[in-house]
mmCIF file of N, CA and C in Angstrom:
data_model
loop_
_atom_site.group_PDB
_atom_site.id
_atom_site.type_symbol
_atom_site.label_atom_id
_atom_site.label_comp_id
_atom_site.label_asym_id
_atom_site.label_seq_id
_atom_site.Cartn_x
_atom_site.Cartn_y
_atom_site.Cartn_z
ATOM 1 N N MET A 1 -2.898 60.962 -149.463
ATOM 2 C CA MET A 1 -2.461 59.479 -149.391
ATOM 3 C C MET A 1 -3.848 59.566 -148.397
ATOM 4 N N GLU A 2 -4.877 58.596 -148.982
ATOM 5 C CA GLU A 2 -6.107 58.297 -148.381
ATOM 6 C C GLU A 2 -6.673 56.936 -147.872
ATOM 7 N N ASN A 3 -4.841 56.507 -147.872
ATOM 8 C CA ASN A 3 -5.071 54.776 -148.198
ATOM 9 C C ASN A 3 -5.308 54.390 -146.422
ATOM 10 N N ILE A 4 -5.458 53.130 -146.522
ATOM 11 C CA ILE A 4 -6.050 52.770 -144.779
ATOM 12 C C ILE A 4 -4.928 52.678 -144.176
ATOM 13 N N LEU A 5 -3.827 52.835 -144.255
ATOM 14 C CA LEU A 5 -2.656 53.224 -142.912
ATOM 15 C C LEU A 5 -2.326 54.080 -142.505
ATOM 16 N N TYR A 6 -2.968 55.114 -143.612
ATOM 17 C CA TYR A 6 -2.593 56.585 -143.613
ATOM 18 C C TYR A 6 -3.554 57.099 -142.707
ATOM 19 N N GLN A 7 -4.759 56.181 -142.669
ATOM 20 C CA GLN A 7 -6.207 56.874 -142.091
ATOM 21 C C GLN A 7 -5.897 55.945 -141.212
ATOM 22 N N LEU A 8 -5.657 54.956 -140.389
ATOM 23 C CA LEU A 8 -5.024 54.348 -139.367
ATOM 24 C C LEU A 8 -3.839 54.913 -139.224
ATOM 25 N N PHE A 9 -2.740 55.486 -138.462
ATOM 26 C CA PHE A 9 -1.221 56.321 -138.924
ATOM 27 C C PHE A 9 -1.963 57.971 -137.952
ATOM 28 N N SER A 10 -2.975 58.409 -138.835
ATOM 29 C CA SER A 10 -3.266 59.965 -138.659
ATOM 30 C C SER A 10 -4.537 59.718 -138.065
ATOM 31 N N GLY A 11 -5.451 57.938 -137.496
ATOM 32 C CA GLY A 11 -6.469 58.560 -135.717
ATOM 33 C C GLY A 11 -7.282 59.003 -136.636
ATOM 34 N N ASP A 12 -7.516 58.886 -138.101
ATOM 35 C CA ASP A 12 -9.068 59.441 -139.657
ATOM 36 C C ASP A 12 -9.865 57.416 -139.400
ATOM 37 N N TYR A 13 -9.760 55.988 -138.531
ATOM 38 C CA TYR A 13 -10.421 55.009 -139.263
ATOM 39 C C TYR A 13 -11.033 54.993 -138.510
ATOM 40 N N ASP A 14 -12.783 55.093 -138.908
ATOM 41 C CA ASP A 14 -13.930 54.657 -137.670
ATOM 42 C C ASP A 14 -14.474 53.478 -137.870
ATOM 43 N N ILE A 15 -13.992 52.190 -137.559
ATOM 44 C CA ILE A 15 -14.893 51.942 -137.985
ATOM 45 C C ILE A 15 -16.492 51.702 -137.546
ATOM 46 N N THR A 16 -17.118 52.799 -137.107
ATOM 47 C CA THR A 16 -17.764 52.334 -135.948
ATOM 48 C C THR A 16 -18.936 52.219 -136.878
ATOM 49 N N PRO A 17 -19.537 51.352 -137.249
ATOM 50 C CA PRO A 17 -20.515 51.500 -137.977
ATOM 51 C C PRO A 17 -21.731 52.948 -137.275
ATOM 52 N N LYS A 18 -23.312 53.289 -138.806
ATOM 53 C CA LYS A 18 -23.277 54.390 -138.631
ATOM 54 C C LYS A 18 -25.173 53.636 -137.659
ATOM 55 N N ARG A 19 -25.519 54.099 -136.699
ATOM 56 C CA ARG A 19 -27.435 54.055 -135.776
ATOM 57 C C ARG A 19 -28.148 53.551 -137.535
ATOM 58 N N ASP A 20 -28.545 52.162 -137.578
ATOM 59 C CA ASP A 20 -29.968 51.928 -137.394
ATOM 60 C C ASP A 20 -31.244 52.528 -137.162
ATOM 61 N N LYS A 21 -31.829 52.518 -137.630
ATOM 62 C CA LYS A 21 -33.615 53.246 -137.508
ATOM 63 C C LYS A 21 -34.526 52.398 -135.877
ATOM 64 N N LYS A 22 -33.513 50.244 -136.234
ATOM 65 C CA LYS A 22 -33.945 49.585 -134.095
ATOM 66 C C LYS A 22 -32.778 50.917 -133.205
ATOM 67 N N GLN A 23 -32.181 51.637 -133.374
ATOM 68 C CA GLN A 23 -31.155 51.643 -132.354
ATOM 69 C C GLN A 23 -30.809 53.021 -132.386
ATOM 70 N N GLN A 24 -31.291 53.655 -133.105
ATOM 71 C CA GLN A 24 -31.674 54.670 -133.382
ATOM 72 C C GLN A 24 -33.199 55.772 -131.741
ATOM 73 N N GLU A 25 -34.101 54.963 -132.165
ATOM 74 C CA GLU A 25 -35.247 54.752 -131.402
ATOM 75 C C GLU A 25 -35.040 53.651 -130.908
ATOM 76 N N LEU A 26 -34.045 53.382 -129.615
ATOM 77 C CA LEU A 26 -33.450 52.002 -128.530
ATOM 78 C C LEU A 26 -32.867 53.993 -127.902
ATOM 79 N N TYR A 27 -31.557 54.158 -129.001
ATOM 80 C CA TYR A 27 -30.520 55.391 -127.200
ATOM 81 C C TYR A 27 -31.992 56.802 -127.390
ATOM 82 N N ASP A 28 -33.450 56.783 -128.348
ATOM 83 C CA ASP A 28 -33.826 58.330 -127.950
ATOM 84 C C ASP A 28 -35.013 57.531 -126.328
ATOM 85 N N GLN A 29 -34.568 55.790 -126.777
ATOM 86 C CA GLN A 29 -35.424 55.701 -125.383
ATOM 87 C C GLN A 29 -34.859 55.649 -124.447
ATOM 88 N N ILE A 30 -33.345 55.417 -124.560
ATOM 89 C CA ILE A 30 -32.909 55.451 -122.900
ATOM 90 C C ILE A 30 -32.829 56.692 -122.888
ATOM 91 N N PHE A 31 -32.433 57.811 -123.594
ATOM 92 C CA PHE A 31 -31.982 59.186 -122.940
ATOM 93 C C PHE A 31 -33.357 59.251 -122.196
ATOM 94 N N ALA A 32 -34.911 59.221 -122.526
ATOM 95 C CA ALA A 32 -35.701 59.783 -122.081
ATOM 96 C C ALA A 32 -35.540 59.281 -121.159
ATOM 97 N N GLU A 33 -35.084 58.525 -121.067
ATOM 98 C CA GLU A 33 -35.289 57.524 -119.253
ATOM 99 C C GLU A 33 -33.833 57.778 -118.153
ATOM 100 N N VAL A 34 -32.947 58.263 -119.118
ATOM 101 C CA VAL A 34 -31.670 59.086 -118.318
ATOM 102 C C VAL A 34 -32.442 60.954 -117.855
ATOM 103 N N ASP A 35 -33.047 61.329 -118.713
ATOM 104 C CA ASP A 35 -33.637 63.018 -118.242
ATOM 105 C C ASP A 35 -33.914 62.345 -117.051
ATOM 106 N N LYS A 36 -35.275 61.119 -117.166
ATOM 107 C CA LYS A 36 -36.007 61.030 -115.044
ATOM 108 C C LYS A 36 -34.999 60.966 -114.597
ATOM 109 N N ILE A 37 -34.078 60.284 -114.372
ATOM 110 C CA ILE A 37 -33.311 59.597 -113.786
ATOM 111 C C ILE A 37 -32.162 60.731 -112.975
ATOM 112 N N LYS A 38 -31.858 61.972 -113.969
ATOM 113 C CA LYS A 38 -31.080 63.361 -113.651
ATOM 114 C C LYS A 38 -32.907 64.178 -113.105
ATOM 115 N N ALA A 39 -33.534 63.816 -113.732
ATOM 116 C CA ALA A 39 -34.595 64.505 -112.087
ATOM 117 C C ALA A 39 -34.856 64.456 -111.256
ATOM 118 N N ALA A 40 -34.594 62.852 -110.850
ATOM 119 C CA ALA A 40 -34.405 62.141 -109.659
ATOM 120 C C ALA A 40 -33.155 62.484 -108.958
ATOM 121 N N PHE A 41 -33.000 61.773 -108.831
ATOM 122 C CA PHE A 41 -31.795 62.227 -108.598
ATOM 123 C C PHE A 41 -30.385 62.862 -108.409
ATOM 124 N N GLY A 42 -30.921 63.816 -109.651
ATOM 125 C CA GLY A 42 -29.793 65.379 -109.786
ATOM 126 C C GLY A 42 -28.915 64.906 -110.679
ATOM 127 N N PRO A 43 -28.139 66.326 -111.469
ATOM 128 C CA PRO A 43 -26.570 65.900 -112.395
ATOM 129 C C PRO A 43 -25.411 65.489 -112.151
ATOM 130 N N ALA A 44 -25.723 65.624 -110.783
ATOM 131 C CA ALA A 44 -23.573 65.296 -110.230
ATOM 132 C C ALA A 44 -24.087 63.982 -110.231
ATOM 133 N N PHE A 45 -24.784 63.175 -109.664
ATOM 134 C CA PHE A 45 -25.344 61.932 -109.359
ATOM 135 C C PHE A 45 -24.975 61.084 -111.554
ATOM 136 N N LEU A 46 -25.953 61.368 -112.130
ATOM 137 C CA LEU A 46 -25.649 61.432 -114.091
ATOM 138 C C LEU A 46 -24.582 61.215 -114.059
ATOM 139 N N ASP A 47 -24.162 62.771 -114.094
ATOM 140 C CA ASP A 47 -22.637 62.394 -114.176
ATOM 141 C C ASP A 47 -20.907 62.057 -114.383
ATOM 142 N N ARG A 48 -21.290 60.966 -112.411
ATOM 143 C CA ARG A 48 -20.813 60.369 -111.747
ATOM 144 C C ARG A 48 -21.014 58.996 -112.275
ATOM 145 N N LEU A 49 -22.620 59.037 -112.984
ATOM 146 C CA LEU A 49 -22.275 57.504 -113.825
ATOM 147 C C LEU A 49 -22.351 57.579 -114.422
ATOM 148 N N CYS A 50 -22.242 58.293 -115.061
ATOM 149 C CA CYS A 50 -21.885 58.718 -116.625
ATOM 150 C C CYS A 50 -20.068 58.346 -116.456
ATOM 151 N N ASP A 51 -19.812 59.916 -116.296
ATOM 152 C CA ASP A 51 -17.881 58.824 -116.037
ATOM 153 C C ASP A 51 -17.944 57.805 -116.116
ATOM 154 N N LEU A 52 -18.524 56.513 -114.787
ATOM 155 C CA LEU A 52 -17.692 55.510 -114.798
ATOM 156 C C LEU A 52 -18.001 54.785 -115.576
ATOM 157 N N GLU A 53 -19.214 55.313 -116.657
ATOM 158 C CA GLU A 53 -19.729 54.205 -117.522
ATOM 159 C C GLU A 53 -18.862 54.174 -119.270
ATOM 160 N N GLY A 54 -17.973 55.700 -118.819
ATOM 161 C CA GLY A 54 -17.003 56.064 -119.859
ATOM 162 C C GLY A 54 -16.258 54.979 -120.070
ATOM 163 N N GLU A 55 -15.156 55.637 -118.563
ATOM 164 C CA GLU A 55 -15.021 54.524 -118.098
ATOM 165 C C GLU A 55 -14.237 52.901 -118.428
ATOM 166 N N ARG A 56 -15.191 51.763 -118.735
ATOM 167 C CA ARG A 56 -15.737 51.708 -118.110
ATOM 168 C C ARG A 56 -15.646 50.906 -119.915
ATOM 169 N N ALA A 57 -17.244 51.654 -120.244
ATOM 170 C CA ALA A 57 -16.739 51.362 -121.617
ATOM 171 C C ALA A 57 -15.135 51.576 -122.828
ATOM 172 N N ALA A 58 -14.714 52.627 -122.011
ATOM 173 C CA ALA A 58 -13.173 52.460 -122.804
ATOM 174 C C ALA A 58 -12.608 51.322 -122.702
ATOM 175 N N ARG A 59 -12.518 51.715 -121.247
ATOM 176 C CA ARG A 59 -10.974 49.857 -121.419
ATOM 177 C C ARG A 59 -11.591 48.750 -121.968
ATOM 178 N N GLN A 60 -13.436 47.860 -122.475
ATOM 179 C CA GLN A 60 -13.670 46.554 -122.795
ATOM 180 C C GLN A 60 -13.856 47.883 -124.132
ATOM 181 N N ASN A 61 -13.645 48.814 -124.728
ATOM 182 C CA ASN A 61 -13.659 48.472 -126.058
ATOM 183 C C ASN A 61 -11.788 48.537 -127.348
ATOM 184 N N TYR A 62 -11.253 48.576 -126.017
ATOM 185 C CA TYR A 62 -10.043 48.995 -125.536
ATOM 186 C C TYR A 62 -9.367 48.429 -126.097
ATOM 187 N N GLN A 63 -9.974 46.436 -125.484
ATOM 188 C CA GLN A 63 -10.138 45.275 -125.354
ATOM 189 C C GLN A 63 -10.220 44.073 -126.588
ATOM 190 N N TYR A 64 -11.683 44.908 -126.863
ATOM 191 C CA TYR A 64 -11.705 44.650 -127.893
ATOM 192 C C TYR A 64 -10.961 44.688 -129.873
ATOM 193 N N TYR A 65 -10.099 45.739 -129.630
ATOM 194 C CA TYR A 65 -9.517 46.805 -130.442
ATOM 195 C C TYR A 65 -8.692 45.986 -130.644
ATOM 196 N N ARG A 66 -7.966 44.854 -129.349
ATOM 197 C CA ARG A 66 -7.322 44.148 -129.212
ATOM 198 C C ARG A 66 -7.127 43.083 -129.904
ATOM 199 N N SER A 67 -7.944 42.839 -129.193
ATOM 200 C CA SER A 67 -8.376 41.338 -129.918
ATOM 201 C C SER A 67 -8.833 41.541 -131.354
ATOM 202 N N GLY A 68 -9.233 42.023 -132.141
ATOM 203 C CA GLY A 68 -9.669 42.414 -133.700
ATOM 204 C C GLY A 68 -8.151 41.802 -134.213
ATOM 205 N N PHE A 69 -7.221 43.142 -133.122
ATOM 206 C CA PHE A 69 -5.769 43.530 -133.982
ATOM 207 C C PHE A 69 -5.144 42.218 -134.008
ATOM 208 N N ALA A 70 -5.334 41.548 -132.918
ATOM 209 C CA ALA A 70 -4.840 40.092 -133.128
ATOM 210 C C ALA A 70 -5.148 39.104 -134.071
ATOM 211 N N LEU A 71 -6.501 39.014 -133.646
ATOM 212 C CA LEU A 71 -7.958 38.243 -134.518
ATOM 213 C C LEU A 71 -6.519 38.462 -136.422
ATOM 214 N N GLY A 72 -6.790 39.395 -136.325
ATOM 215 C CA GLY A 72 -6.094 39.752 -137.893
ATOM 216 C C GLY A 72 -4.833 39.708 -137.990
ATOM 217 N N VAL A 73 -4.008 39.758 -137.511
ATOM 218 C CA VAL A 73 -1.981 39.144 -137.384
ATOM 219 C C VAL A 73 -1.999 38.032 -137.246
ATOM 220 N N CYS A 74 -3.014 37.442 -136.667
ATOM 221 C CA CYS A 74 -3.534 35.422 -136.706
ATOM 222 C C CYS A 74 -3.646 35.458 -137.952
ATOM 223 N N LEU A 75 -4.724 35.511 -138.931
ATOM 224 C CA LEU A 75 -5.467 35.747 -140.165
ATOM 225 C C LEU A 75 -3.484 35.691 -141.013
ATOM 226 N N MET A 76 -3.387 36.741 -140.997
ATOM 227 C CA MET A 76 -2.344 37.176 -142.101
ATOM 228 C C MET A 76 -1.178 35.987 -141.271
ATOM 229 N N LEU A 77 -1.009 35.886 -140.503
ATOM 230 C CA LEU A 77 0.173 34.661 -140.675
ATOM 231 C C LEU A 77 0.051 33.221 -140.616
ATOM 232 N N GLU A 78 -1.350 32.887 -140.836
ATOM 233 C CA GLU A 78 -1.937 31.316 -141.398
ATOM 234 C C GLU A 78 -1.861 31.682 -143.166
ATOM 235 N N ALA A 79 -2.258 33.080 -143.487
ATOM 236 C CA ALA A 79 -2.313 33.139 -145.034
ATOM 237 C C ALA A 79 -1.099 33.003 -145.240
ATOM 238 N N LEU A 80 0.040 33.646 -144.892
ATOM 239 C CA LEU A 80 1.553 33.513 -145.235
ATOM 240 C C LEU A 80 2.298 31.911 -144.653
ATOM 241 N N GLY A 81 0.927 30.820 -144.410
ATOM 242 C CA GLY A 81 1.541 29.436 -143.844
ATOM 243 C C GLY A 81 2.470 28.954 -142.227
ATOM 244 N N ASN A 82 2.626 30.046 -141.490
ATOM 245 C CA ASN A 82 2.820 29.284 -139.904
ATOM 246 C C ASN A 82 1.851 29.295 -139.054
ATOM 247 N N GLN A 83 2.229 29.064 -138.448
ATOM 248 C CA GLN A 83 0.733 28.516 -137.359
ATOM 249 C C GLN A 83 1.521 28.915 -136.320
ATOM 250 N N PRO A 84 0.576 30.680 -136.316
ATOM 251 C CA PRO A 84 0.126 31.250 -135.314
ATOM 252 C C PRO A 84 -0.502 30.617 -133.634
ATOM 253 N N SER A 85 -0.258 31.084 -132.002
ATOM 254 C CA SER A 85 -0.404 30.276 -131.216
ATOM 255 C C SER A 85 -0.401 32.066 -130.555
ATOM 256 N N ILE A 86 -1.708 31.823 -130.289
ATOM 257 C CA ILE A 86 -3.278 33.467 -129.614
ATOM 258 C C ILE A 86 -3.165 32.191 -127.300
#
């Protein structure tokens, strides 16, 4: 069973695109700066900062996912001749 519905159900579907060369360069630069922050403020500060950013990003990503799903449903309804309202 390798259809998209089963992948969504099982949690195996990943929409995340792979990083291109420029994105990887930016990540490398960010982590170099993060190492400087860790050296200046200590690992506890950096851990707390990363925890807060992780929580913020998770909430934002869920909002994006939910909005994208709603858009997909609206497009399907419109294709079937219904007029959805968001």
